[in-house]
PDB file of C-alpha atoms in Angstrom:
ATOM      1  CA  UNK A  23       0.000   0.000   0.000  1.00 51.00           C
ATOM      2  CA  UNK A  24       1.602   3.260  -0.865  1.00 71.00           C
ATOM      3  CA  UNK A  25       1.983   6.014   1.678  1.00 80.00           C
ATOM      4  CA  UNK A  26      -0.641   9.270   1.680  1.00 85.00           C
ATOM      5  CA  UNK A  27       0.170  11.778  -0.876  1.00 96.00           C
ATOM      6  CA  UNK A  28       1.573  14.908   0.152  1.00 98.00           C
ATOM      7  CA  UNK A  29       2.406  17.935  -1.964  1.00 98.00           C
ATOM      8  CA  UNK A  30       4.267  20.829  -1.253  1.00 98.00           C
ATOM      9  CA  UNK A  31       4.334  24.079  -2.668  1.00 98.00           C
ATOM     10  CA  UNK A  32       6.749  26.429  -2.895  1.00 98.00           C
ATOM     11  CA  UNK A  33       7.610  30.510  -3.788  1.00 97.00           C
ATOM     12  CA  UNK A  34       8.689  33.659  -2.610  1.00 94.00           C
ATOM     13  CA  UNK A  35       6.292  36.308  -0.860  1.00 91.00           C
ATOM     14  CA  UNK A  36       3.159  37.022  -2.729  1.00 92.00           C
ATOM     15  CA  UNK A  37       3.734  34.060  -5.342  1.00 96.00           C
ATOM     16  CA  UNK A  38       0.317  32.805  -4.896  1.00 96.00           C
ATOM     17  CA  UNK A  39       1.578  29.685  -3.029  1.00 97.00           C
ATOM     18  CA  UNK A  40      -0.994  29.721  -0.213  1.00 96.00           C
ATOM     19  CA  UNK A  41      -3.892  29.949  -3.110  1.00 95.00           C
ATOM     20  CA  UNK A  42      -2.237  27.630  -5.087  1.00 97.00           C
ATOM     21  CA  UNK A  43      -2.633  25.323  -1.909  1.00 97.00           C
ATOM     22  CA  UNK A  44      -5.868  26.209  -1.159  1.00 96.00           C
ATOM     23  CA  UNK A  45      -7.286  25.307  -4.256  1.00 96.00           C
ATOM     24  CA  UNK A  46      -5.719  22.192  -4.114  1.00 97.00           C
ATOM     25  CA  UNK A  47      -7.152  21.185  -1.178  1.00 96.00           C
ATOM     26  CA  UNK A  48     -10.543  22.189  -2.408  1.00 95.00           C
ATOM     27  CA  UNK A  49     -10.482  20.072  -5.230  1.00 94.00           C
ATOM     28  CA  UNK A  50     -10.220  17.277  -3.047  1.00 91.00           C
ATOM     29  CA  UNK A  51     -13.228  17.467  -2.011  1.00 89.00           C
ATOM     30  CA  UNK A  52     -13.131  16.178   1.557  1.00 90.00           C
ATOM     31  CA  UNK A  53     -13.081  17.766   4.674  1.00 93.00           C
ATOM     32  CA  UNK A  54     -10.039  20.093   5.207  1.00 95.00           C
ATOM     33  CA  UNK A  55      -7.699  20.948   8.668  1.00 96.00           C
ATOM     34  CA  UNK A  56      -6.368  24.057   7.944  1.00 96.00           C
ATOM     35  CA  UNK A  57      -2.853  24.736  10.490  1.00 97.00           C
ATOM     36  CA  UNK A  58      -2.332  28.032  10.781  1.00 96.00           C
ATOM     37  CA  UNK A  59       1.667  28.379  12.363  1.00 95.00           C
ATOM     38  CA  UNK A  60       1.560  32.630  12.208  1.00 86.00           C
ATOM     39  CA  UNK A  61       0.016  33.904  15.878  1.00 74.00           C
ATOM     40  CA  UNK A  62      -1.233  37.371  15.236  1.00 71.00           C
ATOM     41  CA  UNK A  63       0.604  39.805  17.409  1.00 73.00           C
ATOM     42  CA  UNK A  64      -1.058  43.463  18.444  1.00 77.00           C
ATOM     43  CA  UNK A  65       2.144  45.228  17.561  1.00 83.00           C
ATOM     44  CA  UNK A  66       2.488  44.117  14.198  1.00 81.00           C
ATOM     45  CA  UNK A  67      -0.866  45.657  12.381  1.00 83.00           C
ATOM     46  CA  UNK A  68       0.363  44.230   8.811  1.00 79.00           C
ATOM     47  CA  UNK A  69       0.877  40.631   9.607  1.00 80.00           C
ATOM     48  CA  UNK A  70      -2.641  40.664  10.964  1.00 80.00           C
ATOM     49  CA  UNK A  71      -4.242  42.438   7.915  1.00 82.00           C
ATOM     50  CA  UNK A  72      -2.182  39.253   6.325  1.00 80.00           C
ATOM     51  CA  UNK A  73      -4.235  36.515   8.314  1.00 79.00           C
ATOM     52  CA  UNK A  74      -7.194  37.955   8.003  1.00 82.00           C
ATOM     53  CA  UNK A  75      -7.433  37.859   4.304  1.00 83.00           C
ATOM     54  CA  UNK A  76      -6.202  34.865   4.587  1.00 81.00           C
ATOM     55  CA  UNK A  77      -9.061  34.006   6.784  1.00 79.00           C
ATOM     56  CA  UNK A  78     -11.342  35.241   4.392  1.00 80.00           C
ATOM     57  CA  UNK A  79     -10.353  33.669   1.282  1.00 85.00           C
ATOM     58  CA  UNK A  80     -10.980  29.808   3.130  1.00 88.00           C
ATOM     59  CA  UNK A  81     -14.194  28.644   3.414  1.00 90.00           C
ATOM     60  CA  UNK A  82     -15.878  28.687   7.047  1.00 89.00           C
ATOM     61  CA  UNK A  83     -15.903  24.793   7.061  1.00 90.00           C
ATOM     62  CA  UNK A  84     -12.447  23.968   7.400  1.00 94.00           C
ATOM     63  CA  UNK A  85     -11.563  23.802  11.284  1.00 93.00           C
ATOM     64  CA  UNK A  86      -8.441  26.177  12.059  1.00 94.00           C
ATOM     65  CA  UNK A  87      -5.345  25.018  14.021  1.00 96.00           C
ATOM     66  CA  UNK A  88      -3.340  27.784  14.981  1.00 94.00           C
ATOM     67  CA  UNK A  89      -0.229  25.944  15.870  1.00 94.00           C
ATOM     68  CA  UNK A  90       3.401  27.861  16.056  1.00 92.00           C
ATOM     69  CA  UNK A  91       5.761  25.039  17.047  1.00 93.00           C
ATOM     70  CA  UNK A  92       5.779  20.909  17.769  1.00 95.00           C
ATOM     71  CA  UNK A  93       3.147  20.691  14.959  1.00 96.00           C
ATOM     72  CA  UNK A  94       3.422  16.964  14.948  1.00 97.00           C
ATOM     73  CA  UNK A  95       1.567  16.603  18.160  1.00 97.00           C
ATOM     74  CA  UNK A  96      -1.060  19.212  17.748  1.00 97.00           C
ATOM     75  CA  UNK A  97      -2.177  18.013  14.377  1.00 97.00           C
ATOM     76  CA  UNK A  98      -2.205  14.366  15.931  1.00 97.00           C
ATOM     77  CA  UNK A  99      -4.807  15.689  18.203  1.00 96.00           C
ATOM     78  CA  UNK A 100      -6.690  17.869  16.017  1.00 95.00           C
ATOM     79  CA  UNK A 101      -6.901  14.918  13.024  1.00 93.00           C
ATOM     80  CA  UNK A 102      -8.697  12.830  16.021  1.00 89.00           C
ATOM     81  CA  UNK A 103     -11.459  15.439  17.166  1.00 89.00           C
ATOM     82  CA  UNK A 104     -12.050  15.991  13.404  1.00 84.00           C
ATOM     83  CA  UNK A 105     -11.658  12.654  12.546  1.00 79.00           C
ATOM     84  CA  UNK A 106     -14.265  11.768  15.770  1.00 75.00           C
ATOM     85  CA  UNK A 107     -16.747  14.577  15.038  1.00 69.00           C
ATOM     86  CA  UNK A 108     -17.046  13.575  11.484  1.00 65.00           C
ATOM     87  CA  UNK A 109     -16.219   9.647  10.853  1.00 63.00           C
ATOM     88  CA  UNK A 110     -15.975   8.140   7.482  1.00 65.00           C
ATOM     89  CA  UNK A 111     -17.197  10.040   4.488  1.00 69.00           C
ATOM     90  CA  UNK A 112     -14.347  11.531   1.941  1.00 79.00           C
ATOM     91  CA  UNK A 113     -10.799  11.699   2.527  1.00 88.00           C
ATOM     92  CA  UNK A 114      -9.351  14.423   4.632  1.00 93.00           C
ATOM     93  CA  UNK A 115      -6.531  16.771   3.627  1.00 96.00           C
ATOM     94  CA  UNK A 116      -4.011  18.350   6.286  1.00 97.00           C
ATOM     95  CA  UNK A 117      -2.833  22.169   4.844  1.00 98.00           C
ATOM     96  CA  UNK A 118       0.285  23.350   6.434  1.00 98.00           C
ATOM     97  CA  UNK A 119       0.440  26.904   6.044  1.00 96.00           C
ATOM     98  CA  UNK A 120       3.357  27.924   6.434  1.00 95.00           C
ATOM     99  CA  UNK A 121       6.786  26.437   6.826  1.00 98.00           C
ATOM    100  CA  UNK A 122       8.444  29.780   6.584  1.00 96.00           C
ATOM    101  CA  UNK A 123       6.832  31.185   9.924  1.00 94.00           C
ATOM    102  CA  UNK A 124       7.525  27.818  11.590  1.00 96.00           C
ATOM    103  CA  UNK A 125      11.167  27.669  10.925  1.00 96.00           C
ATOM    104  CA  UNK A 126      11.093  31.468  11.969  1.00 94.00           C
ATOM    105  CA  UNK A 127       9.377  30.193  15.309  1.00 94.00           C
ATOM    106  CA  UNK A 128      11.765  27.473  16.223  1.00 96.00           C
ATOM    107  CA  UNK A 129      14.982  29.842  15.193  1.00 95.00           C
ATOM    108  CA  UNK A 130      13.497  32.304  17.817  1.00 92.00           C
ATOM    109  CA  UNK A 131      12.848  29.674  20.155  1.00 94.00           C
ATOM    110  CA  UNK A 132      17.054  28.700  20.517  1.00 94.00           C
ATOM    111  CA  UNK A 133      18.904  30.356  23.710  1.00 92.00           C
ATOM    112  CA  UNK A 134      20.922  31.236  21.104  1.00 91.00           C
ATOM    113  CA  UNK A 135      20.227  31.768  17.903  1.00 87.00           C
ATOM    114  CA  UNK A 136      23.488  31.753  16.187  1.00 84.00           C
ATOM    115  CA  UNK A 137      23.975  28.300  17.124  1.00 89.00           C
ATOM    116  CA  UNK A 138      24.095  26.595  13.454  1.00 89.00           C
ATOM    117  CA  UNK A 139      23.797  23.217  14.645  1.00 94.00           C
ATOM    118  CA  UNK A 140      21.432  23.680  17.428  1.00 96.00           C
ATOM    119  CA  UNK A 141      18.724  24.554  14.438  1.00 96.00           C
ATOM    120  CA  UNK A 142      19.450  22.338  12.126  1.00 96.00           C
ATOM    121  CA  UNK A 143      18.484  19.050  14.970  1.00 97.00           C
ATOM    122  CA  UNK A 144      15.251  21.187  15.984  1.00 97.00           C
ATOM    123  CA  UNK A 145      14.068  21.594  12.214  1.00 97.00           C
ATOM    124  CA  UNK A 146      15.312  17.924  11.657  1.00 98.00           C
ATOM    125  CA  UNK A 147      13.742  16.567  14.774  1.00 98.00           C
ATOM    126  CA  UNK A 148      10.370  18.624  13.923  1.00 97.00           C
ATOM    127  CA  UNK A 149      10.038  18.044  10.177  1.00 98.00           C
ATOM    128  CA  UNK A 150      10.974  14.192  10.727  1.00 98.00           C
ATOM    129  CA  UNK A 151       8.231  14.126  13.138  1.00 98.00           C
ATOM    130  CA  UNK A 152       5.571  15.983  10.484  1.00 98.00           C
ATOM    131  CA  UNK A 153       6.866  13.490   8.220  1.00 98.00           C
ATOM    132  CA  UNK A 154       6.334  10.483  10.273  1.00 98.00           C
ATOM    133  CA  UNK A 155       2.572  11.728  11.470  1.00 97.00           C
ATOM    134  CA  UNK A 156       2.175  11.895   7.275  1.00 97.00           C
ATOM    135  CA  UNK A 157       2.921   8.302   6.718  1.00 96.00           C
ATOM    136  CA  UNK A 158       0.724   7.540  10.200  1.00 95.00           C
ATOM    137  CA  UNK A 159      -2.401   9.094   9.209  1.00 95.00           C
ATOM    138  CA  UNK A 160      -4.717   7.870   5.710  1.00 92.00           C
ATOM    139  CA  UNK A 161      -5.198  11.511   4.605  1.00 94.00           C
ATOM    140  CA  UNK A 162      -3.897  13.679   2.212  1.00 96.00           C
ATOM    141  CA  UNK A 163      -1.278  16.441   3.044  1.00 98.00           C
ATOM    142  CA  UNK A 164      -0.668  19.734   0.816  1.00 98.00           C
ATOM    143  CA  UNK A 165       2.323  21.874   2.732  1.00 98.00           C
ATOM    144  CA  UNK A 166       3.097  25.472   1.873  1.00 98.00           C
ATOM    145  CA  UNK A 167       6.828  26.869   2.598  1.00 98.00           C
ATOM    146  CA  UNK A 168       8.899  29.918   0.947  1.00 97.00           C
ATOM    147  CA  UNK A 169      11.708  29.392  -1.308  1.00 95.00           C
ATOM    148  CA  UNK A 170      14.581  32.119   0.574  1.00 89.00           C
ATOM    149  CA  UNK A 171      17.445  30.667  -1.242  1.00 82.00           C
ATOM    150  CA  UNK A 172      17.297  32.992  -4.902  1.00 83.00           C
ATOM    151  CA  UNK A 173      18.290  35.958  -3.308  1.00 73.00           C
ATOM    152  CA  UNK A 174      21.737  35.290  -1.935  1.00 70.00           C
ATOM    153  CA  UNK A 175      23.784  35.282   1.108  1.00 71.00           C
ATOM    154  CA  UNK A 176      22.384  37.030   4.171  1.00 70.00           C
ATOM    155  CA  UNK A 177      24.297  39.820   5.419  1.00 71.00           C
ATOM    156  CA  UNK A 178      23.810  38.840   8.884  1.00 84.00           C
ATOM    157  CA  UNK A 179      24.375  35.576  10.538  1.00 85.00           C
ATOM    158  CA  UNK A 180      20.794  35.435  11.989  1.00 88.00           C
ATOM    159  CA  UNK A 181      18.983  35.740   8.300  1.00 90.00           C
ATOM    160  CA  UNK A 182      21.814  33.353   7.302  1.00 90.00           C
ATOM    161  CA  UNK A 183      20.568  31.137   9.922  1.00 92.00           C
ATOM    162  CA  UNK A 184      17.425  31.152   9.202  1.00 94.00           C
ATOM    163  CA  UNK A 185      17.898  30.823   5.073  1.00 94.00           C
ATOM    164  CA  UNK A 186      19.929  27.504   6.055  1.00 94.00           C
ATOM    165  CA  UNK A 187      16.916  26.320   8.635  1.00 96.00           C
ATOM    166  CA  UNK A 188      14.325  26.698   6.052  1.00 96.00           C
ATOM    167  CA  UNK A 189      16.467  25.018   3.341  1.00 96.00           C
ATOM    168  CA  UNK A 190      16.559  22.368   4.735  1.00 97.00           C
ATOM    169  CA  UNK A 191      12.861  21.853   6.170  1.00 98.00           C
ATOM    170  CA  UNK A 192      12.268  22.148   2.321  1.00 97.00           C
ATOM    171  CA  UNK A 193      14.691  19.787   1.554  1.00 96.00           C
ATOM    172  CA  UNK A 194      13.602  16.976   3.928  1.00 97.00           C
ATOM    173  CA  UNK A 195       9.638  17.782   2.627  1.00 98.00           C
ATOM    174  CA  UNK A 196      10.186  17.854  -0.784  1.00 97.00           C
ATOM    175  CA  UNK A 197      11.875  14.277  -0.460  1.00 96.00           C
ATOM    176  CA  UNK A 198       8.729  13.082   1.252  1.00 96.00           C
ATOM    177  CA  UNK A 199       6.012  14.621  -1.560  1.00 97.00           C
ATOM    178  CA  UNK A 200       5.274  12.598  -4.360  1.00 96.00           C
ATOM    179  CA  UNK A 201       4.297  16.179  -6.123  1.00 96.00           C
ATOM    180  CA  UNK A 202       6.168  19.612  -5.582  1.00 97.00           C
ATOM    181  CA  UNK A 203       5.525  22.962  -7.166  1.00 98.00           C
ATOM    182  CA  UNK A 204       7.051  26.214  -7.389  1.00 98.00           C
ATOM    183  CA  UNK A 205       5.209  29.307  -7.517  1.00 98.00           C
ATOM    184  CA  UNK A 206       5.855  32.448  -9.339  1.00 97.00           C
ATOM    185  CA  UNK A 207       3.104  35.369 -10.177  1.00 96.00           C
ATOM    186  CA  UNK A 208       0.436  32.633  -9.850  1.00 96.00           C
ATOM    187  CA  UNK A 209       1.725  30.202 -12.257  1.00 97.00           C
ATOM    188  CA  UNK A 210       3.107  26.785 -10.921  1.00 97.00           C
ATOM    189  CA  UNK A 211       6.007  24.760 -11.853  1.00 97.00           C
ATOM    190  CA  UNK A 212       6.323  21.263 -11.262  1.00 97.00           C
ATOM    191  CA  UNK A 213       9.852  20.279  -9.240  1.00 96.00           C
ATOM    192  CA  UNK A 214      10.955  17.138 -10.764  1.00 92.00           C
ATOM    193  CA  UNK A 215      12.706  14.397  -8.482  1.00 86.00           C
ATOM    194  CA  UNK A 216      16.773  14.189  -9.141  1.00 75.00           C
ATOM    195  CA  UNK A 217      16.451  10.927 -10.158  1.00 73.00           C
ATOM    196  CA  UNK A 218      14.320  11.636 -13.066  1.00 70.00           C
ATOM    197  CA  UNK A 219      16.930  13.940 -14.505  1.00 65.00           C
ATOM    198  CA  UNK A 220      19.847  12.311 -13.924  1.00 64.00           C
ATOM    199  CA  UNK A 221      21.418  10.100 -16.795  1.00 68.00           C
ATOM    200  CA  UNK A 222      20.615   6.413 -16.671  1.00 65.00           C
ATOM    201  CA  UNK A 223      23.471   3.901 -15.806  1.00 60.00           C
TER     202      UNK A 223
END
């Protein structure tokens, strides 16, 4: 039996990745956990003009999970009370929105942020649990992250940090999705595995 499909999609700010992923999981047709990992915060008026569009633009039906760090266990719990308050029917789809602000939220999380290898165990440790829970659970799973790494080096260690963090969330994810897109000005590009471009043997 093959594992549950997950697809990831990926692009800078404002690249329609989140709609892109929206729509997806609409056409699915089932019922749809939306996991939220940006908190709005009182100081920062734009971020939560962000969410709330973003609020309006899903439909009412999907249950939100507003979850800024160990997502593994919060969706576990969330996929049973869904999965409890509405049992059998069509397949379910998990939408991960986004990576980006969850990397950000385990970077600020360290005692000390500059530590390289410090974040690169807690995204490992994090995403490898995601991953596992996406094997684990017979729904689908559409994942939305940004792609940081087409603008060059940081000029500070902490965006540095945090360019190298998210690289490799997206790294580890993309390995796990049998689809992967990237997202520019609306349009999407499908990421094709290495191993379908490199040269046969």
């Amino acid at each position: 039996m093959s594992e549950p499909e997950l697809t990831l999609y990926l692009g800078g700010t404002r690249s329609g990745k989140s709609a892109a992923a929206e729509a997806h999981a609409l056409r699915n047709g089932g019922p749809v956990l939306y996991v939220a990992t940006a908190m709005p915060q009182p100081d920062d008026p734009a971020m939560s003009e962000r969410i709330r569009r973003h609020r309006l633009r899903r439909p009412d039906s999907w249950p939100l999970l507003e979850c800024p760090r160990r997502l593994a266990p919060a969706v576990a719990a969330a996929w049973e009370e869904m999965r409890s308050a509405a049992p059998g029917g069509r397949q379910a789809t998990i939408l991960v929105d986004c990576v980006t602000l969850w990397v950000t939220n385990l970077l600020l999380s360290l005692p000390e942020q500059e530590d390289a290898g410090a974040l690169e165990c807690l995204v490992t440790e994090e995403i490898s649990a995601l991953i596992d829970l996406s094997r684990a659970l017979p729904c689908r799973w559409v994942i939305v992250s940004g792609e940081t790494g087409l603008g060059g080096i940081g000029g500070n260690a902490l965006s540095r940090q945090f360019c190298d963090g998210l690289g490799l969330a997206n790294q580890l994810l993309a390995a796990r999705a049998q689809e992967a897109f990237l997202v520019v000005a609306g349009r999407l590009l499908r990421l094709a595995p290495a191993e379908e471009l490199l040269p046969r043997a």
